[in-house]
Amino acid sequence: IASGSQAKAAVSLLIGLLLNVVVRSFEFLVAMPAMGGGAPDWGNRMFMVMAADVIVQLRDYAEGACGSSSAAEPIFLVALRKQASQALAAYDVDIRIDIDGRIEFGDRLTAEVLQIVREGISNVCRHTAAKRATISLRCSGGLLRIEINNEHGGIRPPPFRPRSITERASALGGAAFVREGRFNDTIVCVEIPL
């Protein structure tokens, strides 16, 4: 078993290697037109930006796991903010994260909640014309409540049920439902017992 400093060195080396692969791939995409290969398409460029972002997230997580994280925010909130910034960069949708009170739970539930939020953000970006949305998380009364709220500009969407979010919430002993907000908005609500 590696000592703390050996583990940090190994993680640092791995992250450096992965970053090098991403940078070299990006350089190749940029050089394609000069080599007669045509311009890289938007999807390839976006993939490279997202890949580099994942590497940065991995580095931040590894630093936190090695006890050297300097982040003032919990890793959970950092990940949510990162998802919001990706939505803004990729889809020009401004996602606000609203956390009410202290949100703490185990690793498994954290991963599931992050996936529910990721799916909600993806749904807003890909299936609506919204330019703004809010993700709200609150813990009270033994329940975690997640609300994914997006404007719909007065054009009420047909009734729908977000299948994957509903299935994920159900697997955690909770439920998901959709309701109409007071300000021409649609709200996907998720409740999970803690």
mmCIF file of C-alpha atoms in Angstrom:
data_model
loop_
_atom_site.group_PDB
_atom_site.id
_atom_site.type_symbol
_atom_site.label_atom_id
_atom_site.label_comp_id
_atom_site.label_asym_id
_atom_site.label_seq_id
_atom_site.Cartn_x
_atom_site.Cartn_y
_atom_site.Cartn_z
ATOM 1 C CA ILE A 1 0.000 0.000 0.000
ATOM 2 C CA ALA A 2 1.375 3.351 -1.029
ATOM 3 C CA SER A 3 2.030 6.072 1.498
ATOM 4 C CA GLY A 4 0.134 9.359 1.295
ATOM 5 C CA SER A 5 2.917 11.105 -0.612
ATOM 6 C CA GLN A 6 3.318 8.150 -2.991
ATOM 7 C CA ALA A 7 -0.438 8.111 -3.659
ATOM 8 C CA LYS A 8 -0.412 11.859 -4.338
ATOM 9 C CA ALA A 9 2.532 11.462 -6.713
ATOM 10 C CA ALA A 10 0.805 8.594 -8.539
ATOM 11 C CA VAL A 11 -2.438 10.557 -8.881
ATOM 12 C CA SER A 12 -0.519 13.617 -10.073
ATOM 13 C CA LEU A 13 1.337 11.534 -12.673
ATOM 14 C CA LEU A 14 -1.888 9.936 -13.924
ATOM 15 C CA ILE A 15 -3.637 13.283 -14.188
ATOM 16 C CA GLY A 16 -0.638 14.736 -16.028
ATOM 17 C CA LEU A 17 -0.680 11.873 -18.527
ATOM 18 C CA LEU A 18 -4.424 12.208 -19.134
ATOM 19 C CA LEU A 19 -4.127 15.970 -19.580
ATOM 20 C CA ASN A 20 -1.318 15.390 -22.068
ATOM 21 C CA VAL A 21 -3.556 13.048 -24.105
ATOM 22 C CA VAL A 22 -6.360 15.618 -24.136
ATOM 23 C CA VAL A 23 -4.023 18.459 -25.133
ATOM 24 C CA ARG A 24 -2.398 16.418 -27.916
ATOM 25 C CA SER A 25 -5.841 15.366 -29.222
ATOM 26 C CA PHE A 26 -6.986 18.973 -29.218
ATOM 27 C CA GLU A 27 -3.809 20.077 -31.022
ATOM 28 C CA PHE A 28 -4.489 17.425 -33.654
ATOM 29 C CA LEU A 29 -8.053 18.682 -34.162
ATOM 30 C CA VAL A 30 -6.814 22.253 -34.515
ATOM 31 C CA ALA A 31 -4.101 21.189 -36.998
ATOM 32 C CA MET A 32 -6.512 19.184 -39.204
ATOM 33 C CA PRO A 33 -7.269 22.047 -41.622
ATOM 34 C CA ALA A 34 -3.535 22.643 -42.264
ATOM 35 C CA MET A 35 -3.118 18.930 -43.054
ATOM 36 C CA GLY A 36 -5.923 19.060 -45.628
ATOM 37 C CA GLY A 37 -8.363 17.221 -43.387
ATOM 38 C CA GLY A 38 -10.941 19.975 -43.231
ATOM 39 C CA ALA A 39 -12.076 21.903 -40.211
ATOM 40 C CA PRO A 40 -12.922 19.934 -37.095
ATOM 41 C CA ASP A 41 -16.649 19.967 -36.544
ATOM 42 C CA TRP A 42 -18.292 21.617 -33.576
ATOM 43 C CA GLY A 43 -19.025 18.212 -31.978
ATOM 44 C CA ASN A 44 -15.335 17.270 -31.914
ATOM 45 C CA ARG A 45 -14.348 20.607 -30.419
ATOM 46 C CA MET A 46 -17.090 20.353 -27.814
ATOM 47 C CA PHE A 47 -15.979 16.811 -26.998
ATOM 48 C CA MET A 48 -12.439 18.013 -26.399
ATOM 49 C CA VAL A 49 -13.605 20.844 -24.145
ATOM 50 C CA MET A 50 -15.756 18.449 -22.141
ATOM 51 C CA ALA A 51 -12.947 15.860 -21.963
ATOM 52 C CA ALA A 52 -10.561 18.459 -20.602
ATOM 53 C CA ASP A 53 -13.206 19.499 -18.098
ATOM 54 C CA VAL A 54 -13.629 15.898 -16.920
ATOM 55 C CA ILE A 55 -9.877 15.663 -16.396
ATOM 56 C CA VAL A 56 -9.965 18.801 -14.246
ATOM 57 C CA GLN A 57 -12.853 17.322 -12.238
ATOM 58 C CA LEU A 58 -10.886 14.099 -11.803
ATOM 59 C CA ARG A 59 -7.881 16.051 -10.569
ATOM 60 C CA ASP A 60 -9.998 17.995 -8.104
ATOM 61 C CA TYR A 61 -11.625 14.793 -6.850
ATOM 62 C CA ALA A 62 -8.256 13.059 -6.508
ATOM 63 C CA GLU A 63 -6.834 15.995 -4.585
ATOM 64 C CA GLY A 64 -9.817 15.853 -2.255
ATOM 65 C CA ALA A 65 -9.417 12.097 -1.809
ATOM 66 C CA CYS A 66 -5.751 12.603 -0.929
ATOM 67 C CA GLY A 67 -6.722 15.222 1.641
ATOM 68 C CA SER A 68 -5.183 18.172 -0.184
ATOM 69 C CA SER A 69 -8.299 19.830 -1.512
ATOM 70 C CA SER A 70 -8.390 23.531 -0.919
ATOM 71 C CA ALA A 71 -11.980 23.919 -2.043
ATOM 72 C CA ALA A 72 -14.176 25.812 0.383
ATOM 73 C CA GLU A 73 -17.302 24.178 -1.091
ATOM 74 C CA PRO A 74 -18.255 20.516 -0.760
ATOM 75 C CA ILE A 75 -17.349 18.418 -3.821
ATOM 76 C CA PHE A 76 -21.072 17.840 -4.403
ATOM 77 C CA LEU A 77 -21.749 21.562 -4.875
ATOM 78 C CA VAL A 78 -18.634 21.980 -7.025
ATOM 79 C CA ALA A 79 -19.918 19.194 -9.309
ATOM 80 C CA LEU A 80 -23.364 20.819 -9.577
ATOM 81 C CA ARG A 81 -21.831 24.167 -10.495
ATOM 82 C CA LYS A 82 -19.666 22.438 -13.100
ATOM 83 C CA GLN A 83 -22.758 20.845 -14.668
ATOM 84 C CA ALA A 84 -24.396 24.268 -14.797
ATOM 85 C CA SER A 85 -21.362 25.855 -16.460
ATOM 86 C CA GLN A 86 -21.286 23.060 -19.060
ATOM 87 C CA ALA A 87 -24.946 23.733 -19.904
ATOM 88 C CA LEU A 88 -24.172 27.413 -20.380
ATOM 89 C CA ALA A 89 -21.140 26.682 -22.577
ATOM 90 C CA ALA A 90 -22.760 23.979 -24.696
ATOM 91 C CA TYR A 91 -26.405 25.131 -24.935
ATOM 92 C CA ASP A 92 -26.440 28.780 -23.793
ATOM 93 C CA VAL A 93 -28.810 27.847 -20.954
ATOM 94 C CA ASP A 94 -28.140 29.648 -17.670
ATOM 95 C CA ILE A 95 -28.651 27.186 -14.802
ATOM 96 C CA ARG A 96 -28.877 28.564 -11.270
ATOM 97 C CA ILE A 97 -28.111 26.216 -8.365
ATOM 98 C CA ASP A 98 -30.144 26.912 -5.221
ATOM 99 C CA ILE A 99 -29.187 24.942 -2.091
ATOM 100 C CA ASP A 100 -31.313 25.484 0.989
ATOM 101 C CA GLY A 101 -29.552 24.474 4.178
ATOM 102 C CA ARG A 102 -26.926 21.836 4.656
ATOM 103 C CA ILE A 103 -26.941 19.012 2.118
ATOM 104 C CA GLU A 104 -25.017 15.938 3.218
ATOM 105 C CA PHE A 105 -25.430 12.295 2.370
ATOM 106 C CA GLY A 106 -23.308 9.273 1.461
ATOM 107 C CA ASP A 107 -21.324 8.635 -1.688
ATOM 108 C CA ARG A 108 -23.955 6.423 -3.367
ATOM 109 C CA LEU A 109 -26.782 8.896 -2.869
ATOM 110 C CA THR A 110 -24.500 11.752 -3.935
ATOM 111 C CA ALA A 111 -23.747 9.946 -7.203
ATOM 112 C CA GLU A 112 -27.443 9.233 -7.791
ATOM 113 C CA VAL A 113 -28.473 12.833 -7.059
ATOM 114 C CA LEU A 114 -25.770 14.168 -9.374
ATOM 115 C CA GLN A 115 -27.072 11.860 -12.118
ATOM 116 C CA ILE A 116 -30.679 12.985 -11.546
ATOM 117 C CA VAL A 117 -29.587 16.621 -11.800
ATOM 118 C CA ARG A 118 -27.450 15.867 -14.884
ATOM 119 C CA GLU A 119 -30.450 14.238 -16.575
ATOM 120 C CA GLY A 120 -32.677 17.158 -15.591
ATOM 121 C CA ILE A 121 -30.246 19.715 -16.989
ATOM 122 C CA SER A 122 -29.877 17.658 -20.154
ATOM 123 C CA ASN A 123 -33.660 17.489 -20.558
ATOM 124 C CA VAL A 124 -33.998 21.261 -20.160
ATOM 125 C CA CYS A 125 -31.204 21.906 -22.662
ATOM 126 C CA ARG A 126 -32.262 19.395 -25.287
ATOM 127 C CA HIS A 127 -36.060 19.318 -25.056
ATOM 128 C CA THR A 128 -37.079 22.894 -24.263
ATOM 129 C CA ALA A 129 -36.454 26.387 -25.594
ATOM 130 C CA ALA A 130 -35.623 27.652 -22.097
ATOM 131 C CA LYS A 131 -32.689 30.001 -21.674
ATOM 132 C CA ARG A 132 -32.830 29.842 -17.868
ATOM 133 C CA ALA A 133 -33.483 27.143 -15.304
ATOM 134 C CA THR A 134 -33.079 26.624 -11.576
ATOM 135 C CA ILE A 135 -32.031 23.486 -9.735
ATOM 136 C CA SER A 136 -33.179 23.607 -6.093
ATOM 137 C CA LEU A 137 -32.147 21.119 -3.413
ATOM 138 C CA ARG A 138 -33.543 21.039 0.116
ATOM 139 C CA CYS A 139 -33.422 18.554 2.960
ATOM 140 C CA SER A 140 -36.243 18.644 5.491
ATOM 141 C CA GLY A 141 -38.494 16.207 7.273
ATOM 142 C CA GLY A 142 -36.336 13.242 6.313
ATOM 143 C CA LEU A 143 -36.683 14.003 2.588
ATOM 144 C CA LEU A 144 -34.362 15.357 -0.049
ATOM 145 C CA ARG A 145 -36.351 17.525 -2.436
ATOM 146 C CA ILE A 146 -34.941 18.331 -5.874
ATOM 147 C CA GLU A 147 -36.754 20.728 -8.182
ATOM 148 C CA ILE A 148 -35.704 21.260 -11.783
ATOM 149 C CA ASN A 149 -37.526 24.409 -12.844
ATOM 150 C CA ASN A 150 -37.468 25.841 -16.366
ATOM 151 C CA GLU A 151 -39.367 28.602 -18.073
ATOM 152 C CA HIS A 152 -41.613 27.690 -20.971
ATOM 153 C CA GLY A 153 -42.704 31.150 -22.069
ATOM 154 C CA GLY A 154 -46.437 30.561 -21.819
ATOM 155 C CA ILE A 155 -46.399 27.609 -24.198
ATOM 156 C CA ARG A 156 -47.402 24.837 -21.853
ATOM 157 C CA PRO A 157 -45.740 21.539 -22.793
ATOM 158 C CA PRO A 158 -47.877 18.442 -23.199
ATOM 159 C CA PRO A 159 -48.045 16.249 -20.089
ATOM 160 C CA PHE A 160 -44.880 14.222 -19.670
ATOM 161 C CA ARG A 161 -43.079 12.006 -17.202
ATOM 162 C CA PRO A 162 -39.266 12.100 -17.166
ATOM 163 C CA ARG A 163 -38.793 8.333 -17.355
ATOM 164 C CA SER A 164 -35.159 7.964 -16.300
ATOM 165 C CA ILE A 165 -35.467 10.473 -13.448
ATOM 166 C CA THR A 166 -38.647 8.753 -12.239
ATOM 167 C CA GLU A 167 -36.999 5.323 -12.392
ATOM 168 C CA ARG A 168 -33.904 6.535 -10.546
ATOM 169 C CA ALA A 169 -36.005 8.221 -7.821
ATOM 170 C CA SER A 170 -38.139 5.092 -7.457
ATOM 171 C CA ALA A 171 -35.043 2.902 -7.103
ATOM 172 C CA LEU A 172 -34.035 5.138 -4.176
ATOM 173 C CA GLY A 173 -37.453 4.723 -2.528
ATOM 174 C CA GLY A 174 -38.689 8.098 -3.717
ATOM 175 C CA ALA A 175 -40.857 9.565 -6.424
ATOM 176 C CA ALA A 176 -40.797 12.099 -9.232
ATOM 177 C CA PHE A 177 -43.622 14.147 -10.669
ATOM 178 C CA VAL A 178 -44.122 17.216 -12.871
ATOM 179 C CA ARG A 179 -46.119 20.288 -11.931
ATOM 180 C CA GLU A 180 -46.852 23.664 -13.432
ATOM 181 C CA GLY A 181 -45.261 26.661 -11.714
ATOM 182 C CA ARG A 182 -46.879 30.030 -11.094
ATOM 183 C CA PHE A 183 -44.746 31.932 -13.625
ATOM 184 C CA ASN A 184 -45.078 30.015 -16.913
ATOM 185 C CA ASP A 185 -42.597 27.427 -15.761
ATOM 186 C CA THR A 186 -42.453 23.664 -15.574
ATOM 187 C CA ILE A 187 -41.089 22.003 -12.438
ATOM 188 C CA VAL A 188 -39.841 18.439 -12.263
ATOM 189 C CA CYS A 189 -40.000 17.493 -8.577
ATOM 190 C CA VAL A 190 -38.046 14.631 -7.047
ATOM 191 C CA GLU A 191 -38.444 13.464 -3.450
ATOM 192 C CA ILE A 192 -36.055 10.923 -1.951
ATOM 193 C CA PRO A 193 -36.218 9.677 1.637
ATOM 194 C CA LEU A 194 -32.997 10.101 3.627
#
